[in-house]
Coordinates of C-alpha atoms in Angstrom, one line a residue:
Chain A
X520 CA 143.5 132.4 -42.2
X521 CA 143.4 132.6 -38.4
X522 CA 140.7 130.0 -38.3
X523 CA 142.8 127.5 -40.4
X524 CA 145.7 128.0 -38.1
X525 CA 143.6 127.3 -35.0
X526 CA 142.2 124.2 -36.7
X527 CA 145.6 122.8 -37.5
X528 CA 146.9 123.4 -34.0
X529 CA 143.8 121.9 -32.4
X530 CA 144.1 118.7 -34.6
X531 CA 147.8 118.6 -33.9
X532 CA 147.2 118.5 -30.2
X533 CA 144.6 115.9 -30.6
X534 CA 147.1 113.8 -32.5
X535 CA 149.5 114.0 -29.6
X536 CA 146.9 112.7 -27.2
X537 CA 145.9 110.0 -29.6
X538 CA 149.5 108.8 -30.1
X539 CA 149.9 108.1 -26.3
X540 CA 146.5 106.4 -26.0
X541 CA 147.2 104.3 -29.1
X542 CA 150.6 103.3 -27.9
X543 CA 149.2 102.0 -24.7
X544 CA 146.5 100.1 -26.5
X545 CA 149.1 98.7 -28.9
X546 CA 151.3 97.5 -26.1
X547 CA 148.5 95.7 -24.4
X548 CA 147.4 94.1 -27.7
X549 CA 150.9 92.8 -28.6
X550 CA 151.4 91.5 -25.0
X551 CA 148.0 89.8 -25.0
X552 CA 148.4 88.2 -28.5
X553 CA 151.9 86.9 -27.9
X554 CA 150.9 85.7 -24.4
X555 CA 148.0 83.8 -25.9
X556 CA 150.4 81.8 -28.2
X557 CA 152.5 81.0 -25.1
X558 CA 149.5 79.9 -23.1
X559 CA 148.3 77.6 -26.0
X560 CA 151.4 75.5 -25.3
X561 CA 151.8 76.0 -21.5
X562 CA 148.7 75.8 -19.4
X563 CA 147.9 78.8 -17.2
X564 CA 147.7 76.4 -14.2
X565 CA 151.3 75.1 -14.8
X566 CA 152.5 78.7 -15.3
X567 CA 151.0 79.8 -11.9
X568 CA 151.8 76.6 -9.9
X569 CA 155.0 75.1 -11.1
X570 CA 157.9 75.9 -8.8
X571 CA 160.7 76.0 -11.3
X572 CA 161.5 78.5 -14.1
X573 CA 163.9 76.9 -16.5
X574 CA 162.7 77.8 -20.1
X575 CA 166.3 78.2 -21.3
X576 CA 167.5 74.8 -20.1
X577 CA 167.0 71.4 -21.7
X578 CA 164.6 70.3 -19.1
X579 CA 162.0 73.0 -19.4
X580 CA 159.8 74.3 -16.6
X581 CA 157.5 77.3 -16.9
X582 CA 156.5 78.2 -13.3
X583 CA 156.4 81.9 -12.8
X584 CA 156.5 81.6 -9.0
X585 CA 160.4 81.8 -8.7
X586 CA 160.4 85.1 -10.7
X587 CA 157.5 86.4 -8.6
X588 CA 159.3 85.4 -5.5
X589 CA 162.4 87.3 -6.7
X590 CA 160.3 90.4 -7.5
X591 CA 158.5 90.1 -4.2
X592 CA 161.7 89.8 -2.2
X593 CA 163.5 92.7 -3.7
X594 CA 160.4 94.9 -3.5
X595 CA 159.8 94.1 0.2
X596 CA 163.4 95.0 1.0
X597 CA 163.0 98.2 -0.9
X598 CA 159.8 99.2 0.9
X599 CA 161.3 98.3 4.3
X600 CA 164.1 100.8 3.5
X601 CA 162.0 103.5 1.8
X602 CA 158.9 103.6 4.0
X603 CA 160.4 104.6 7.3
X604 CA 163.0 106.9 5.8
X605 CA 160.5 108.5 3.4
X606 CA 157.9 109.0 6.1
X607 CA 160.5 110.4 8.5
X608 CA 161.5 112.9 5.8
X609 CA 157.9 113.8 5.0
X610 CA 157.0 114.3 8.7
X611 CA 160.0 116.4 9.3
X612 CA 159.6 118.6 6.3
X613 CA 155.9 119.1 6.7
X614 CA 155.6 119.5 10.5
X615 CA 159.0 120.6 11.8
X616 CA 161.3 122.1 9.2
X617 CA 161.4 125.8 8.7
X618 CA 159.8 126.9 5.4
X619 CA 163.0 127.9 3.7
X620 CA 164.7 124.6 4.5
X621 CA 161.7 122.7 3.1
X622 CA 161.9 124.7 -0.1
X623 CA 165.5 123.9 -0.7
X624 CA 165.6 120.3 0.5
X625 CA 162.5 119.0 -1.4
X626 CA 163.9 119.5 -4.9
X627 CA 167.2 118.0 -3.8
X628 CA 165.4 114.9 -2.6
X629 CA 163.6 114.6 -5.8
X630 CA 167.0 114.5 -7.5
X631 CA 167.4 111.0 -6.1
X632 CA 164.7 110.0 -8.6
X633 CA 166.7 111.6 -11.4
X634 CA 169.8 109.4 -10.9
X635 CA 169.9 106.9 -13.9
X636 CA 169.0 103.5 -12.6
X637 CA 172.0 101.9 -14.3
X638 CA 174.2 104.0 -12.0
X639 CA 172.2 102.8 -9.0
X640 CA 172.7 99.2 -10.3
X641 CA 176.5 99.5 -10.4
X642 CA 176.4 101.3 -7.1
X643 CA 174.6 98.3 -5.6
X644 CA 177.0 95.8 -7.2
X645 CA 180.4 97.6 -6.7
X646 CA 179.8 99.5 -3.4
X647 CA 176.9 98.1 -1.4
X648 CA 177.5 94.4 -1.9
X649 CA 181.3 94.5 -1.1
X650 CA 180.5 96.6 2.0
X651 CA 177.7 94.2 3.1
X652 CA 180.0 91.2 2.5
X653 CA 182.2 92.5 5.3
X654 CA 179.2 92.4 7.7
X655 CA 177.3 89.3 6.4
X656 CA 179.8 86.5 5.7
X657 CA 177.7 84.3 3.4
X658 CA 176.5 87.1 1.1
X659 CA 176.7 86.2 -2.6
X660 CA 178.2 88.6 -5.1
X661 CA 174.8 88.9 -6.6
X662 CA 172.0 89.1 -4.1
X663 CA 168.5 90.4 -3.4
X664 CA 169.6 92.4 -0.3
X665 CA 171.9 95.0 -1.9
X666 CA 169.6 95.4 -5.0
X667 CA 166.6 95.8 -2.6
X668 CA 168.4 98.4 -0.4
X669 CA 169.5 100.5 -3.3
X670 CA 166.1 100.2 -4.9
X671 CA 164.7 101.4 -1.6
X672 CA 166.9 104.5 -1.8
X673 CA 165.7 105.1 -5.3
X674 CA 162.0 105.2 -4.3
X675 CA 162.5 107.3 -1.2
X676 CA 161.5 110.5 -3.0
X677 CA 158.3 108.9 -4.3
X678 CA 157.2 108.3 -0.7
X679 CA 158.6 111.4 0.9
X680 CA 157.4 113.8 -1.7
X681 CA 153.8 112.5 -2.1
X682 CA 153.4 111.9 1.7
X683 CA 154.7 115.4 2.4
X684 CA 152.1 116.8 0.0
X685 CA 149.4 114.8 1.7
X686 CA 150.5 116.0 5.2
X687 CA 150.8 119.5 4.0
X688 CA 147.2 119.4 2.6
X689 CA 145.7 118.6 6.0
X690 CA 143.8 121.8 6.9
X691 CA 145.4 124.1 9.4
X692 CA 142.1 124.1 11.2
X693 CA 142.5 120.5 12.3
X694 CA 146.0 121.2 13.7
X695 CA 144.6 124.2 15.6
X696 CA 141.8 122.1 17.0
X697 CA 144.3 119.6 18.3
X698 CA 146.6 122.3 19.8
X699 CA 143.5 124.0 21.2
X700 CA 142.8 120.9 23.3
X701 CA 146.3 120.8 24.7
X702 CA 148.0 118.4 22.3
X703 CA 151.7 118.6 22.1
X704 CA 153.3 118.9 18.7
X705 CA 154.1 115.1 18.6
X706 CA 150.6 114.2 19.6
X707 CA 149.2 116.5 16.9
X708 CA 151.4 114.9 14.2
X709 CA 150.7 111.3 15.1
X710 CA 147.1 111.4 16.3
X711 CA 145.6 114.0 13.9
X712 CA 147.8 115.0 11.0
X713 CA 149.0 111.5 9.9
X714 CA 145.6 109.8 10.3
X715 CA 144.0 112.6 8.3
X716 CA 146.6 112.2 5.6
X717 CA 146.5 108.4 5.7
X718 CA 145.0 107.8 2.3
X719 CA 147.5 110.1 0.6
X720 CA 150.3 108.3 2.4
X721 CA 148.9 104.9 1.4
X722 CA 148.7 106.0 -2.2
X723 CA 152.3 107.1 -2.2
X724 CA 153.4 103.8 -0.7
X725 CA 151.5 101.8 -3.3
X726 CA 152.9 103.9 -6.1
X727 CA 156.4 103.3 -4.7
X728 CA 155.8 99.6 -4.5
X729 CA 154.6 99.6 -8.1
X730 CA 157.7 101.5 -9.1
X731 CA 159.9 98.9 -7.3
X732 CA 158.1 96.0 -9.0
X733 CA 158.7 97.5 -12.4
X734 CA 162.3 98.5 -11.7
X735 CA 164.7 96.6 -14.1
X736 CA 168.2 97.9 -14.3
X737 CA 169.2 97.7 -10.6
X738 CA 168.0 94.1 -10.2
X739 CA 169.3 93.0 -13.5
X740 CA 172.8 94.2 -12.6
X741 CA 173.0 93.4 -8.8
X742 CA 170.4 90.7 -7.9
X743 CA 171.7 88.0 -10.2
X744 CA 170.0 85.7 -12.8
X745 CA 169.2 82.7 -10.8
X746 CA 165.4 82.2 -10.6
X747 CA 164.7 80.2 -7.4
X748 CA 161.8 79.9 -5.1
X749 CA 163.5 81.5 -2.2
X750 CA 163.0 84.3 0.3
X751 CA 166.6 84.3 1.4
X752 CA 167.9 87.9 0.8
X753 CA 171.6 86.9 0.8
X754 CA 171.1 84.6 -2.2
X755 CA 171.0 85.6 -5.9
X756 CA 167.5 85.8 -7.3
X757 CA 165.9 86.8 -10.6
X758 CA 163.0 89.2 -10.9
X759 CA 160.4 89.2 -13.7
X760 CA 162.0 92.3 -15.2
X761 CA 165.6 90.9 -15.0
X762 CA 164.4 87.8 -16.8
X763 CA 162.9 89.8 -19.6
X764 CA 166.2 91.7 -20.0
X765 CA 168.1 88.4 -20.1
X766 CA 166.0 86.9 -22.8
X767 CA 165.7 90.0 -25.0
X768 CA 169.4 90.7 -24.9
X769 CA 170.4 87.0 -25.3
X770 CA 170.4 84.8 -28.4
X771 CA 167.0 83.1 -28.0
X772 CA 165.5 82.6 -31.5
X773 CA 162.7 85.1 -32.3
X774 CA 159.3 83.4 -32.4
X775 CA 160.2 80.4 -30.3
X776 CA 158.4 79.3 -27.2
X777 CA 161.4 80.5 -25.1
X778 CA 161.0 83.9 -26.7
X779 CA 157.3 84.1 -26.1
X780 CA 157.9 83.6 -22.3
X781 CA 158.9 87.3 -22.1
X782 CA 155.4 88.2 -23.2
X783 CA 153.8 85.9 -20.6
X784 CA 155.9 87.3 -17.9
X785 CA 155.5 90.8 -19.3
X786 CA 151.8 90.6 -19.1
X787 CA 152.0 89.3 -15.5
X788 CA 154.1 92.3 -14.6
X789 CA 151.7 94.6 -16.4
X790 CA 148.6 93.2 -14.6
X791 CA 150.4 93.6 -11.2
X792 CA 151.5 97.2 -11.6
X793 CA 148.2 98.1 -13.3
X794 CA 146.3 96.8 -10.2
X795 CA 148.5 98.7 -7.8
X796 CA 148.3 101.9 -9.8
X797 CA 144.5 101.6 -9.9
X798 CA 144.4 101.1 -6.1
X799 CA 146.7 104.1 -5.6
X800 CA 144.6 106.3 -7.9
X801 CA 141.3 105.2 -6.2
X802 CA 142.7 105.8 -2.7
X803 CA 144.1 109.3 -3.5
X804 CA 140.9 110.3 -5.2
X805 CA 138.9 109.3 -2.2
X806 CA 141.2 111.5 -0.1
X807 CA 140.8 114.5 -2.2
X808 CA 137.0 114.2 -1.8
X809 CA 137.3 114.3 2.0
X810 CA 138.3 117.9 2.3
X811 CA 136.4 119.5 -0.6
Chain B
X639 CA 146.2 128.1 41.1
X640 CA 143.9 128.0 38.2
X641 CA 141.5 125.7 40.0
X642 CA 141.5 127.7 43.2
X643 CA 138.3 129.6 42.2
X644 CA 136.5 126.4 41.6
X645 CA 137.5 124.9 44.9
X646 CA 136.4 128.0 46.8
X647 CA 133.1 127.9 45.0
X648 CA 132.4 124.4 46.4
X649 CA 133.0 125.7 50.0
X650 CA 129.9 127.7 50.6
X651 CA 126.8 128.6 48.8
X652 CA 126.9 132.2 49.9
X653 CA 130.4 132.6 48.7
X654 CA 129.4 131.2 45.3
X655 CA 127.0 134.0 44.6
X656 CA 129.6 136.5 45.7
X657 CA 132.3 135.0 43.5
X658 CA 130.0 134.8 40.6
X659 CA 129.4 138.6 40.8
X660 CA 132.9 139.7 41.7
X661 CA 135.6 137.3 40.8
X662 CA 137.8 138.3 37.8
X663 CA 138.5 135.3 35.6
X664 CA 140.3 136.9 32.7
X665 CA 142.3 140.1 32.6
X666 CA 144.5 142.0 30.2
X667 CA 146.7 144.8 31.3
X668 CA 147.8 147.3 28.6
X669 CA 148.2 144.5 26.1
X670 CA 149.7 145.2 22.8
X671 CA 150.4 142.7 19.9
X672 CA 152.9 143.0 17.1
X673 CA 153.2 140.9 14.0
X674 CA 156.8 141.9 13.0
X675 CA 156.7 145.7 12.9
X676 CA 153.0 145.9 12.5
X677 CA 151.1 146.7 15.7
X678 CA 147.7 145.0 15.6
X679 CA 146.5 145.6 19.2
X680 CA 147.4 148.3 21.6
X681 CA 146.8 149.2 25.2
X682 CA 143.9 146.8 25.7
X683 CA 142.9 146.6 29.4
X684 CA 139.9 144.5 30.2
X685 CA 138.6 142.6 33.2
X686 CA 136.2 139.7 32.6
X687 CA 134.1 138.2 35.4
X688 CA 133.8 134.5 35.9
X689 CA 130.6 132.8 34.6
X690 CA 129.7 135.6 32.2
X691 CA 129.5 135.8 28.4
X692 CA 131.6 138.6 26.9
X693 CA 131.1 139.5 23.2
X694 CA 134.0 141.0 21.2
X695 CA 132.7 143.0 18.3
X696 CA 134.2 145.3 15.6
X697 CA 134.9 145.5 11.9
X698 CA 137.2 142.9 10.2
X699 CA 140.9 143.4 11.0
X700 CA 140.2 145.3 14.2
X701 CA 142.1 142.8 16.3
X702 CA 139.3 141.1 18.2
X703 CA 140.3 137.6 17.0
X704 CA 143.9 138.3 17.9
X705 CA 142.8 139.4 21.3
X706 CA 140.7 136.2 21.8
X707 CA 143.6 134.0 20.8
X708 CA 145.9 135.6 23.4
X709 CA 144.1 133.7 26.1
X710 CA 145.1 130.2 24.8
X711 CA 148.3 131.4 23.2
X712 CA 147.2 130.4 19.8
X713 CA 149.0 133.4 18.3
X714 CA 152.3 131.8 19.3
X715 CA 152.3 130.0 16.0
X716 CA 152.3 133.1 13.9
X717 CA 155.7 134.2 12.6
X718 CA 157.2 137.3 14.3
X719 CA 154.4 137.4 17.0
X720 CA 155.3 139.6 19.9
X721 CA 153.1 140.9 22.8
X722 CA 153.5 143.4 25.5
X723 CA 151.6 143.9 28.7
X724 CA 150.1 141.1 30.8
X725 CA 147.5 138.5 30.0
X726 CA 146.1 137.0 33.2
X727 CA 143.9 134.0 34.0
X728 CA 142.9 133.4 37.6
X729 CA 145.7 135.8 38.7
X730 CA 148.5 134.2 36.7
X731 CA 150.3 135.8 33.9
X732 CA 150.1 133.1 31.2
X733 CA 153.1 134.2 29.1
X734 CA 155.6 134.0 31.8
X735 CA 158.3 131.3 31.9
X736 CA 157.3 128.0 33.3
X737 CA 153.7 128.1 32.0
X738 CA 153.0 124.8 30.2
X739 CA 151.1 125.8 27.0
X740 CA 149.5 122.3 26.9
X741 CA 148.2 122.6 30.5
X742 CA 146.9 126.1 29.8
X743 CA 144.9 124.9 26.8
X744 CA 143.2 122.2 28.9
X745 CA 141.8 125.0 31.1
X746 CA 141.0 127.3 28.2
X747 CA 139.1 125.6 25.4
X748 CA 138.4 127.0 22.0
X749 CA 135.7 126.7 19.4
X750 CA 136.6 127.8 15.9
X751 CA 134.8 129.7 13.1
X752 CA 134.5 126.8 10.8
X753 CA 133.4 123.5 12.3
X754 CA 136.6 121.4 12.3
X755 CA 135.9 117.9 13.5
X756 CA 138.7 115.3 13.0
X757 CA 138.1 112.8 10.3
X758 CA 137.3 110.2 12.9
X759 CA 134.2 108.8 14.5
X760 CA 131.9 111.0 16.6
X761 CA 133.0 109.1 19.7
X762 CA 136.7 109.5 19.0
X763 CA 136.3 113.2 18.3
X764 CA 135.0 113.7 21.8
X765 CA 137.4 111.2 23.4
X766 CA 140.4 112.8 21.7
X767 CA 141.2 115.3 24.4
X768 CA 141.0 112.6 27.1
X769 CA 143.1 110.1 25.2
X770 CA 146.0 112.6 24.8
X771 CA 145.9 112.9 28.5
X772 CA 146.4 109.2 28.8
X773 CA 142.8 108.4 29.8
X774 CA 142.0 105.2 27.8
X775 CA 139.7 103.3 30.2
X776 CA 136.5 102.6 28.3
X777 CA 134.1 103.2 31.2
X778 CA 135.6 106.6 31.9
X779 CA 135.6 107.6 28.3
X780 CA 132.1 106.4 27.7
X781 CA 130.9 108.4 30.6
X782 CA 132.6 111.7 29.7
X783 CA 131.8 111.3 26.0
X784 CA 128.1 110.9 26.8
X785 CA 128.1 113.7 29.3
X786 CA 129.9 116.1 27.0
X787 CA 127.6 115.4 24.0
X788 CA 124.6 115.8 26.2
X789 CA 125.9 119.2 27.4
X790 CA 126.4 120.2 23.8
X791 CA 122.7 119.4 23.1
X792 CA 123.7 116.8 20.5
X793 CA 123.0 113.5 22.2
X794 CA 119.5 112.8 20.9
X795 CA 120.7 113.2 17.3
X796 CA 123.8 111.1 17.5
X797 CA 123.4 108.6 20.3
X798 CA 122.7 105.7 18.0
X799 CA 125.6 106.2 15.7
X800 CA 128.6 107.3 17.7
X801 CA 130.7 105.2 15.5
X802 CA 129.8 107.2 12.4
X803 CA 132.4 109.5 10.8
X804 CA 132.0 113.0 12.2
X805 CA 132.2 114.5 8.7
X806 CA 128.9 112.9 7.8
X807 CA 127.1 115.3 10.3
X808 CA 125.5 118.6 9.1
X809 CA 127.5 121.8 9.7
X810 CA 125.4 122.7 12.8
X811 CA 125.8 119.3 14.3
X812 CA 129.6 119.4 13.5
X813 CA 129.9 122.6 15.4
X814 CA 128.0 121.3 18.4
X815 CA 130.3 118.2 18.3
X816 CA 133.3 120.6 18.4
X817 CA 131.8 122.2 21.4
X818 CA 131.3 118.8 23.0
X819 CA 134.9 117.9 22.2
X820 CA 136.0 121.1 23.9
X821 CA 133.8 120.4 27.0
X822 CA 135.2 116.9 27.4
X823 CA 138.6 118.3 28.4
X824 CA 136.7 120.2 31.2
X825 CA 138.1 123.7 30.8
X826 CA 136.9 126.6 32.8
X827 CA 137.1 129.2 30.0
X828 CA 135.7 128.7 26.4
X829 CA 136.9 131.0 23.6
X830 CA 134.6 131.1 20.6
X831 CA 135.8 132.6 17.3
X832 CA 132.6 133.4 15.4
X833 CA 131.2 130.0 16.2
X834 CA 128.0 130.4 14.2
X835 CA 129.2 132.4 11.2
X836 CA 129.2 129.3 8.9
X837 CA 125.8 128.1 10.1
X838 CA 122.2 128.5 9.0
X839 CA 119.8 130.4 11.3
X840 CA 118.3 127.4 13.0
X841 CA 121.7 125.9 13.9
X842 CA 122.8 129.4 15.0
X843 CA 119.8 129.7 17.4
X844 CA 120.7 126.3 18.9
X845 CA 124.4 127.4 19.4
X846 CA 123.2 130.6 21.1
X847 CA 120.9 128.6 23.4
X848 CA 123.8 126.4 24.2
X849 CA 126.1 129.4 25.1
X850 CA 123.4 130.6 27.5
X851 CA 123.3 127.2 29.2
X852 CA 127.1 126.9 29.4
X853 CA 127.4 130.2 31.2
X854 CA 126.5 128.4 34.4
X855 CA 129.7 126.6 34.5
X856 CA 132.1 128.4 32.2
X857 CA 133.5 131.8 31.4
X858 CA 132.9 132.5 27.7
X859 CA 134.5 134.9 25.4
X860 CA 132.9 135.2 22.0
X861 CA 134.0 137.0 18.8
X862 CA 131.1 137.8 16.6
X863 CA 130.2 139.9 13.5
X864 CA 126.5 139.5 14.2
X865 CA 125.2 142.5 16.3
X866 CA 122.0 140.8 17.2
X867 CA 123.9 137.7 18.3
X868 CA 126.1 139.8 20.6
X869 CA 122.9 141.4 22.0
X870 CA 121.2 138.1 22.6
X871 CA 124.0 136.0 24.2
X872 CA 126.3 138.3 26.0
X873 CA 126.4 140.1 29.4
X874 CA 129.2 142.4 28.5
X875 CA 130.5 143.7 25.1
X876 CA 133.8 145.1 24.0
X877 CA 134.0 147.1 20.8
X878 CA 137.3 147.0 19.0
X879 CA 138.4 149.4 16.3
X880 CA 141.8 149.6 14.6
X881 CA 143.5 147.6 17.3
X882 CA 142.1 149.5 20.2
X883 CA 139.4 148.7 22.7
X884 CA 137.1 151.7 22.1
X885 CA 134.4 150.8 24.6
X886 CA 133.7 148.0 27.1
X887 CA 130.7 147.6 29.3
X888 CA 127.3 146.1 29.9
X889 CA 125.9 144.8 26.7
X890 CA 122.6 146.6 27.2
X891 CA 124.4 149.9 27.9
X892 CA 126.6 149.4 24.8
X893 CA 123.7 148.8 22.6
X894 CA 121.3 151.4 23.9
X895 CA 123.5 154.1 25.2
X896 CA 127.0 153.8 23.9
X897 CA 129.5 156.4 25.2
X898 CA 131.6 156.6 22.1
X899 CA 130.4 157.9 18.8
X900 CA 132.3 155.3 16.9
X901 CA 130.6 152.5 18.9
X902 CA 127.2 154.0 18.1
X903 CA 127.9 154.3 14.4
X904 CA 129.2 150.7 14.2
X905 CA 126.3 149.3 16.1
X906 CA 123.8 151.2 14.0
X907 CA 125.5 149.8 10.9
X908 CA 127.0 152.9 9.5
X909 CA 130.3 151.2 8.9
X910 CA 132.0 147.9 9.3

């Protein structure tokens, strides 16, 4: 009787594991198959080199570069916001803050990641953009800048939390060695602790970038729907994710070429984040080995 | 003030011998240490001569490491640390106001129990102490790095790959690198906290030879669990038990003719 129960539970757990694995494989398969139908009509070279993206207009162009530029622009702005702030938080919490402060503030910071992204999106559109328009005269109502800044705020906890873990994991003995030679606290932090934790910090930054690239709601709401090959942050742009939202929520006929564009762009996005996650995984694994 | 002894030494050869025999480098006067309410050291009075090796022995938790770390103020980082009495180097109380901890630690170097090189190149490990003092001139660095590694008896093994990561060295080599790193800052005192306890017998023997060599120019304080090692490397030995200095004297006297019964039973291996 007991044996049978154990058997059922074991198989049940296996099933859970299989479901996730199969889902991932299923997604990749669907993306690939649909993307292949798209690339039968549009050559990969056109897709990667054409500078216009107008599949929904009468004169159709299928160059993914404008979407990539929009994704790139918003991501860069987000990282420029999140990296210095996130690192500052991580260094303060790990090296300076009293233990009790660290214990209370860390979960609070991680709450930032729990705010629904649609809230962030409206925050960017209704609060940040009007505020920035007072400072920057030519700022469009939809623009890469506010979307990027708000996205930066959203990914701060990714960087601060993981970097703080990496700094915290640097052995006490290394800090003692630095102090023992007459280093000040600041010298110890910047010349010993941060370099020793560099791979963990790098991994956190890459993961944050990957998260920013995949972020959808904020950019769909606040960055606009105008794909253009521009790096001007005050203009509206469209990211890959925002385009996918536009098509899947619009009235593009199912099965048409226009509809299959979302799979081509989707697989581009998947490849991009997959590469970044792999790098992050590899870097952080390397760093764990260092102190074993 | 701290360098006054060194300056005098240069003045005359005759003085030098006299100073070597008589000058007191390190002193503690009725020193007690508390961690919160717990008293871990009490009434330790000790005078340590310049250019000698002094071994601190005793069972785990007897306070010998805490005592060692008083001299470079490494205990300051422990929560609720408090000390009473005076800790004196070259005649100066090192806990009084106005003492720069960073300057103190450039005079009092430390080698730790587990080799702890930075995850940087061999060269950068040794150059670290100089770089934080703002010395970045390559020729100056090259010279001191080479001299320090030679002093630590590591030069022949690493001279061709100074750019290699220090973590690729063996444990014994890493510990000698840590000694080289300490020497590069040119301290006059070296504190060693069980420097050979994580090493194999051959590496241990090399470290011991090195300690004997370094005595010429440095005052060395070494904590050890290894009785034979204390006997081999030190001139004087202090035996700590339950936070008190039970006995302090010539190493030979301590090992052959201890005054205290406790010392005798610890040395002969009856407890500890």
